[in-house]
Short mmCIF file of C-alpha atoms in Angstrom, two decimals:
data_model
loop_
_atom_site.label_atom_id
_atom_site.label_comp_id
_atom_site.label_asym_id
_atom_site.label_seq_id
_atom_site.Cartn_x
_atom_site.Cartn_y
_atom_site.Cartn_z
CA MET A 1049 -11.06 -1.64 9.75
CA ILE A 1050 -8.51 -4.14 8.43
CA GLN A 1051 -9.70 -7.66 9.16
CA LYS A 1052 -8.27 -9.58 6.19
CA ILE A 1053 -4.78 -9.04 4.77
CA LEU A 1054 -3.46 -10.63 1.59
CA VAL A 1055 0.33 -10.65 1.35
CA ALA A 1056 1.98 -11.74 -1.90
CA VAL A 1057 5.41 -13.21 -1.10
CA ALA A 1058 8.25 -13.75 -3.53
CA GLY A 1059 11.08 -15.01 -1.31
CA ARG A 1060 12.69 -11.62 -0.67
CA GLY A 1061 11.20 -11.15 2.80
CA LEU A 1062 10.25 -7.47 2.52
CA CYS A 1063 6.49 -7.99 2.43
CA GLU A 1064 6.73 -10.37 5.37
CA GLU A 1065 8.68 -7.68 7.28
CA MET A 1066 5.96 -5.17 6.46
CA VAL A 1067 3.16 -7.42 7.67
CA LYS A 1068 5.07 -8.14 10.85
CA MET A 1069 5.36 -4.40 11.50
CA LEU A 1070 1.62 -4.01 10.91
CA MET A 1071 0.81 -6.85 13.29
CA ASP A 1072 2.66 -5.01 16.06
CA ILE A 1073 -0.08 -2.35 15.89
CA PRO A 1074 -3.09 -3.17 18.11
CA SER A 1075 -5.68 -2.30 15.46
CA PHE A 1076 -4.20 -4.97 13.15
CA GLN A 1077 -3.76 -7.76 15.67
CA THR A 1078 -7.18 -9.32 15.11
CA ALA A 1079 -6.66 -9.53 11.34
CA SER A 1080 -6.29 -12.82 9.49
CA VAL A 1081 -3.51 -13.12 6.90
CA THR A 1082 -3.58 -14.97 3.59
CA VAL A 1083 -0.01 -15.65 2.45
CA LEU A 1084 0.12 -16.13 -1.32
CA HIS A 1085 2.96 -17.34 -3.49
CA VAL A 1086 2.40 -17.82 -7.21
CA VAL A 1087 4.49 -20.14 -9.34
CA ALA A 1088 4.63 -19.32 -13.03
CA PRO A 1089 3.99 -22.24 -15.44
CA GLU A 1090 7.03 -24.12 -16.77
CA VAL A 1091 7.60 -25.91 -20.08
CA THR A 1092 8.27 -29.39 -18.66
CA ALA A 1093 6.69 -31.40 -15.86
CA ASP A 1094 10.05 -31.80 -14.08
CA ALA A 1095 10.68 -28.05 -14.15
CA MET A 1096 7.17 -27.42 -12.88
CA ALA A 1097 7.66 -29.89 -10.02
CA ASP A 1098 10.91 -28.16 -9.04
CA LYS A 1099 9.23 -24.76 -9.11
CA LEU A 1100 6.32 -25.96 -6.98
CA ALA A 1101 8.74 -27.44 -4.44
CA GLU A 1102 10.67 -24.17 -4.35
CA GLY A 1103 7.43 -22.21 -4.03
CA GLY A 1104 6.28 -24.41 -1.18
CA LYS A 1105 9.48 -23.64 0.72
CA ILE A 1106 9.08 -19.88 0.10
CA LEU A 1107 5.54 -20.08 1.42
CA ALA A 1108 6.53 -22.13 4.48
CA ASP A 1109 9.41 -19.77 5.31
CA ALA A 1110 7.08 -16.77 5.05
CA VAL A 1111 4.51 -18.33 7.39
CA LYS A 1112 7.24 -19.25 9.86
CA PHE A 1113 8.69 -15.74 9.78
CA LEU A 1114 5.33 -14.09 10.40
CA ASN A 1115 4.84 -16.24 13.51
CA ILE A 1116 1.09 -15.54 13.66
CA ASP A 1117 -1.53 -17.66 15.39
CA PRO A 1118 -1.96 -20.59 12.95
CA SER A 1119 -5.74 -20.20 13.08
CA LYS A 1120 -5.34 -16.74 11.51
CA VAL A 1121 -3.00 -17.75 8.65
CA ASN A 1122 -4.10 -19.12 5.30
CA PRO A 1123 -1.14 -20.21 3.12
CA ARG A 1124 -1.94 -20.47 -0.59
CA LEU A 1125 0.36 -21.80 -3.30
CA LYS A 1126 -1.00 -21.12 -6.78
CA GLN A 1127 0.18 -21.85 -10.31
CA GLY A 1128 -0.36 -19.32 -13.07
CA ASP A 1129 0.16 -15.67 -13.89
CA PRO A 1130 1.04 -13.75 -10.69
CA LYS A 1131 -0.51 -10.53 -12.01
CA THR A 1132 -4.01 -11.91 -12.41
CA LEU A 1133 -3.89 -14.37 -9.52
CA VAL A 1134 -3.12 -11.69 -6.91
CA CYS A 1135 -6.25 -9.82 -8.02
CA GLU A 1136 -8.34 -13.00 -8.13
CA VAL A 1137 -7.27 -14.19 -4.68
CA ALA A 1138 -7.87 -10.71 -3.23
CA GLU A 1139 -11.47 -10.99 -4.44
CA GLU A 1140 -11.86 -14.60 -3.27
CA GLU A 1141 -10.59 -13.77 0.20
CA ASN A 1142 -12.41 -10.43 0.33
CA ALA A 1143 -9.13 -8.84 1.42
CA ASP A 1144 -9.24 -5.45 3.11
CA LEU A 1145 -5.58 -4.81 2.25
CA ILE A 1146 -3.12 -6.20 -0.33
CA VAL A 1147 0.56 -6.12 0.63
CA ILE A 1148 2.83 -6.55 -2.37
CA GLY A 1149 6.44 -5.91 -3.36
CA SER A 1150 7.38 -3.40 -6.02
CA ARG A 1151 10.44 -2.71 -8.13
CA ALA A 1152 9.15 0.89 -8.41
CA LEU A 1153 9.42 0.97 -12.18
CA GLY A 1154 8.09 3.99 -14.02
CA ARG A 1155 4.76 3.62 -15.78
CA LEU A 1156 5.92 2.79 -19.30
CA GLN A 1157 8.79 0.59 -18.14
CA ALA A 1158 6.42 -1.26 -15.81
CA ILE A 1159 4.03 -1.94 -18.69
CA LEU A 1160 6.78 -3.17 -21.01
CA GLU A 1161 8.33 -5.42 -18.36
CA GLY A 1162 5.01 -6.82 -17.14
CA SER A 1163 5.28 -5.52 -13.57
CA VAL A 1164 3.05 -7.48 -11.19
CA SER A 1165 2.61 -4.57 -8.76
CA GLN A 1166 1.79 -2.15 -11.60
CA TYR A 1167 -0.86 -4.51 -12.96
CA VAL A 1168 -2.41 -5.00 -9.51
CA PHE A 1169 -2.20 -1.25 -8.88
CA GLN A 1170 -4.08 -0.67 -12.10
CA LEU A 1171 -6.78 -3.29 -11.70
CA ALA A 1172 -7.37 -3.98 -8.01
CA SER A 1173 -10.22 -2.17 -6.33
CA ARG A 1174 -8.84 -2.79 -2.83
CA PRO A 1175 -6.34 -0.80 -0.73
CA MET A 1176 -2.73 -1.72 -1.47
CA LEU A 1177 0.47 -1.41 0.53
CA LEU A 1178 3.48 -1.30 -1.81
CA VAL A 1179 6.92 -2.21 -0.46
CA LYS A 1180 9.77 -1.29 -2.79
CA ASP A 1181 12.71 -3.66 -3.15
CA ASP A 1182 15.21 -0.98 -2.10
CA VAL A 1183 13.27 0.32 0.92
CA TYR A 1184 14.21 -0.38 4.53
CA VAL A 1185 11.06 -1.45 6.37
CA LYS A 1186 10.89 0.28 9.74
CA LYS A 1187 8.69 0.03 12.80
CA ILE A 1188 5.71 2.28 12.09
CA LYS A 1189 5.54 5.41 14.22
CA ARG A 1190 5.42 8.40 11.87
CA VAL A 1191 2.66 8.21 9.26
CA LEU A 1192 2.29 10.81 6.52
CA VAL A 1193 -1.22 11.17 5.08
CA ALA A 1194 -1.94 13.18 1.93
CA VAL A 1195 -5.26 14.89 2.55
CA ASP A 1196 -7.78 16.04 -0.04
CA LYS A 1197 -11.56 15.94 -0.40
CA SER A 1198 -11.82 12.53 -2.07
CA ASP A 1199 -13.48 9.54 -0.45
CA SER A 1200 -10.32 7.45 -0.86
CA ALA A 1201 -8.27 10.09 1.02
CA LYS A 1202 -10.85 10.06 3.82
CA GLN A 1203 -10.53 6.28 3.96
CA CYS A 1204 -6.75 6.64 4.35
CA LEU A 1205 -7.15 9.22 7.09
CA ASN A 1206 -9.54 6.98 9.03
CA LEU A 1207 -7.18 4.03 8.74
CA ALA A 1208 -4.21 6.19 9.77
CA LEU A 1209 -6.08 7.42 12.84
CA MET A 1210 -6.94 3.83 13.83
CA MET A 1211 -3.27 2.91 13.52
CA VAL A 1212 -1.58 5.90 15.13
CA LYS A 1213 -3.90 6.25 18.15
CA ASP A 1214 -2.59 2.92 19.49
CA ILE A 1215 1.09 3.47 18.69
CA ASP A 1216 3.25 4.63 21.58
CA GLY A 1217 4.89 7.84 20.36
CA GLY A 1218 2.90 7.74 17.12
CA GLN A 1219 2.84 10.87 14.99
CA LEU A 1220 0.47 11.84 12.18
CA GLU A 1221 1.78 14.18 9.47
CA LEU A 1222 -1.15 15.74 7.60
CA VAL A 1223 -0.23 17.12 4.18
CA HIS A 1224 -2.24 19.19 1.73
CA VAL A 1225 -0.30 20.51 -1.24
CA SER A 1226 -1.90 23.85 -2.03
CA SER A 1227 -1.50 26.41 -4.80
CA LYS A 1228 -2.14 29.21 -2.30
CA PRO A 1229 0.09 30.20 0.64
CA VAL A 1230 -1.36 29.42 4.07
CA ASP A 1231 -0.09 31.31 7.11
CA ASN A 1232 -1.40 28.75 9.59
CA PRO A 1233 -1.55 25.22 8.12
CA GLU A 1234 -4.13 24.15 10.71
CA GLN A 1235 -6.53 26.69 9.22
CA ASP A 1236 -6.24 25.20 5.75
CA PRO A 1237 -9.88 24.38 4.87
CA VAL A 1238 -8.94 20.97 3.46
CA LEU A 1239 -6.96 20.02 6.58
CA ALA A 1240 -9.52 21.38 9.05
CA ALA A 1241 -11.67 18.23 9.09
CA ALA A 1242 -8.59 16.01 9.45
CA VAL A 1243 -7.35 18.12 12.36
CA ALA A 1244 -10.74 17.80 14.08
CA GLU A 1245 -10.61 14.00 13.71
CA ALA A 1246 -7.04 13.81 15.04
CA ARG A 1247 -8.05 15.85 18.09
CA LYS A 1248 -11.08 13.63 18.65
CA TYR A 1249 -8.89 10.54 18.75
CA GLY A 1250 -6.19 12.23 20.81
CA VAL A 1251 -3.61 11.64 18.09
CA SER A 1252 -0.46 13.74 17.94
CA TYR A 1253 -0.38 15.54 14.60
CA ARG A 1254 1.30 18.25 12.56
CA CYS A 1255 -0.01 20.05 9.48
CA HIS A 1256 1.91 20.85 6.32
CA THR A 1257 0.74 22.94 3.36
CA PRO A 1258 3.63 23.04 0.87
CA LYS A 1259 3.31 24.63 -2.55
CA GLY A 1260 4.37 22.89 -5.75
CA LYS A 1261 3.72 19.64 -7.53
CA ALA A 1262 1.82 17.33 -5.23
CA GLY A 1263 3.81 14.14 -5.90
CA GLU A 1264 7.18 15.83 -5.52
CA GLU A 1265 6.17 17.64 -2.34
CA ILE A 1266 4.74 14.52 -0.71
CA CYS A 1267 7.92 12.56 -1.44
CA ARG A 1268 10.13 15.45 -0.26
CA LEU A 1269 8.20 15.75 3.00
CA ALA A 1270 8.32 11.98 3.52
CA ASP A 1271 12.11 12.25 3.39
CA ASP A 1272 12.35 15.41 5.48
CA LEU A 1273 10.05 14.05 8.17
CA ASN A 1274 11.57 10.55 8.10
CA ALA A 1275 8.13 9.01 7.54
CA ASP A 1276 7.77 5.28 8.10
CA LEU A 1277 4.67 5.04 5.92
CA VAL A 1278 3.00 7.28 3.33
CA MET A 1279 -0.75 6.99 2.83
CA LEU A 1280 -2.81 8.59 0.09
CA GLY A 1281 -6.06 8.05 -1.70
CA SER A 1282 -5.94 6.50 -5.12
CA PRO A 1283 -8.97 6.35 -7.41
CA ASP A 1284 -10.36 3.05 -8.62
CA ARG A 1285 -8.13 2.67 -11.69
CA ARG A 1286 -9.89 -0.20 -13.43
CA PRO A 1287 -10.37 0.47 -17.14
CA ASN A 1288 -13.81 1.53 -18.27
CA ILE A 1289 -13.87 -0.75 -21.32
CA ALA A 1290 -12.72 -4.07 -19.88
CA LYS A 1291 -10.74 -5.28 -16.90
CA SER A 1292 -8.60 -7.48 -19.12
CA PHE A 1293 -6.97 -4.52 -20.89
CA VAL A 1294 -4.59 -2.09 -19.25
CA ASP A 1295 -5.82 1.49 -19.57
CA LEU A 1296 -2.72 2.98 -21.21
CA ASP A 1297 -4.11 6.48 -21.44
CA ARG A 1298 -4.53 6.67 -17.69
CA LEU A 1299 -1.25 4.89 -16.99
CA LEU A 1300 0.74 7.22 -19.21
CA GLY A 1301 -1.08 10.32 -18.02
CA GLY A 1302 -0.32 12.15 -14.81
CA SER A 1303 -1.12 10.22 -11.63
CA LEU A 1304 -0.28 11.36 -8.13
CA SER A 1305 -0.46 7.87 -6.66
CA ASP A 1306 1.69 6.48 -9.48
CA TYR A 1307 4.36 9.12 -8.85
CA VAL A 1308 4.44 8.56 -5.10
CA ARG A 1309 4.55 4.76 -5.37
CA VAL A 1310 7.65 5.07 -7.56
CA TYR A 1311 9.59 7.84 -5.80
CA ALA A 1312 8.70 7.68 -2.10
CA ASN A 1313 11.54 6.23 -0.03
CA CYS A 1314 9.26 4.31 2.31
CA PRO A 1315 6.30 1.92 1.96
CA VAL A 1316 3.20 3.48 0.37
CA LEU A 1317 -0.39 2.60 1.20
CA LEU A 1318 -2.89 3.50 -1.53
CA GLY A 1319 -6.47 3.80 -0.31
CA ARG A 1320 -9.37 2.69 -2.46
CA THR A 1321 -13.05 3.20 -1.85
CA SER A 1322 -15.35 0.19 -1.75
CA THR A 1323 -16.90 -0.91 -5.02
#
């Protein structure tokens, strides 16, 4: 399912670690990887030259660290606004997944500080894997998937099944936050289809139907279960009026995916349906 990965690197190494963990999973090993580093414009030519040289080293170090077949790696050094260039390159490369770092700022703070990951989260129509600066990237074995009836959640489930079925000792944690108590989580009508798919693929799974606020419960379970990756569907968040304006009403309103990307203590993959 994932054949083209775009990873935006900034010299901190976390996104590279995440991609390396993904490439250990058989279903990702045929994927090609575009490694992108963006250098912001400088006032003088000398400063710009220094920044480009520094950016070139960051890019080279990232490619070396990933240690992927050179025929499957596409290094790209770009000059401009990182926020817009990540989105543009994702479209140019037809990326199936964007891997990007995140400071996990809250919505308003992210807007005011010009967060790159928040901007990409808002405007990109492609699945994103967010790696927070303060998160320890672990080998992926336990994957928590938030299940609902949306197409983007189904996409996440399918991707999770592809991943976990090939992981030795892999475990799928299926979560549906419900307003009604469920005696047997496997009989939850929302989880039933996910359970059937997990059985079909022979994937080890457990079901969870906590009550409460969805974002808080997903983050709590991720901690309690020691999840290595959280996956949930996220609607296409592009503004209706124009892509060049951030949709403040939606950003400042309640958003499950926004909450989880900020508060989950592990990497978060946000699924998007094809446009």
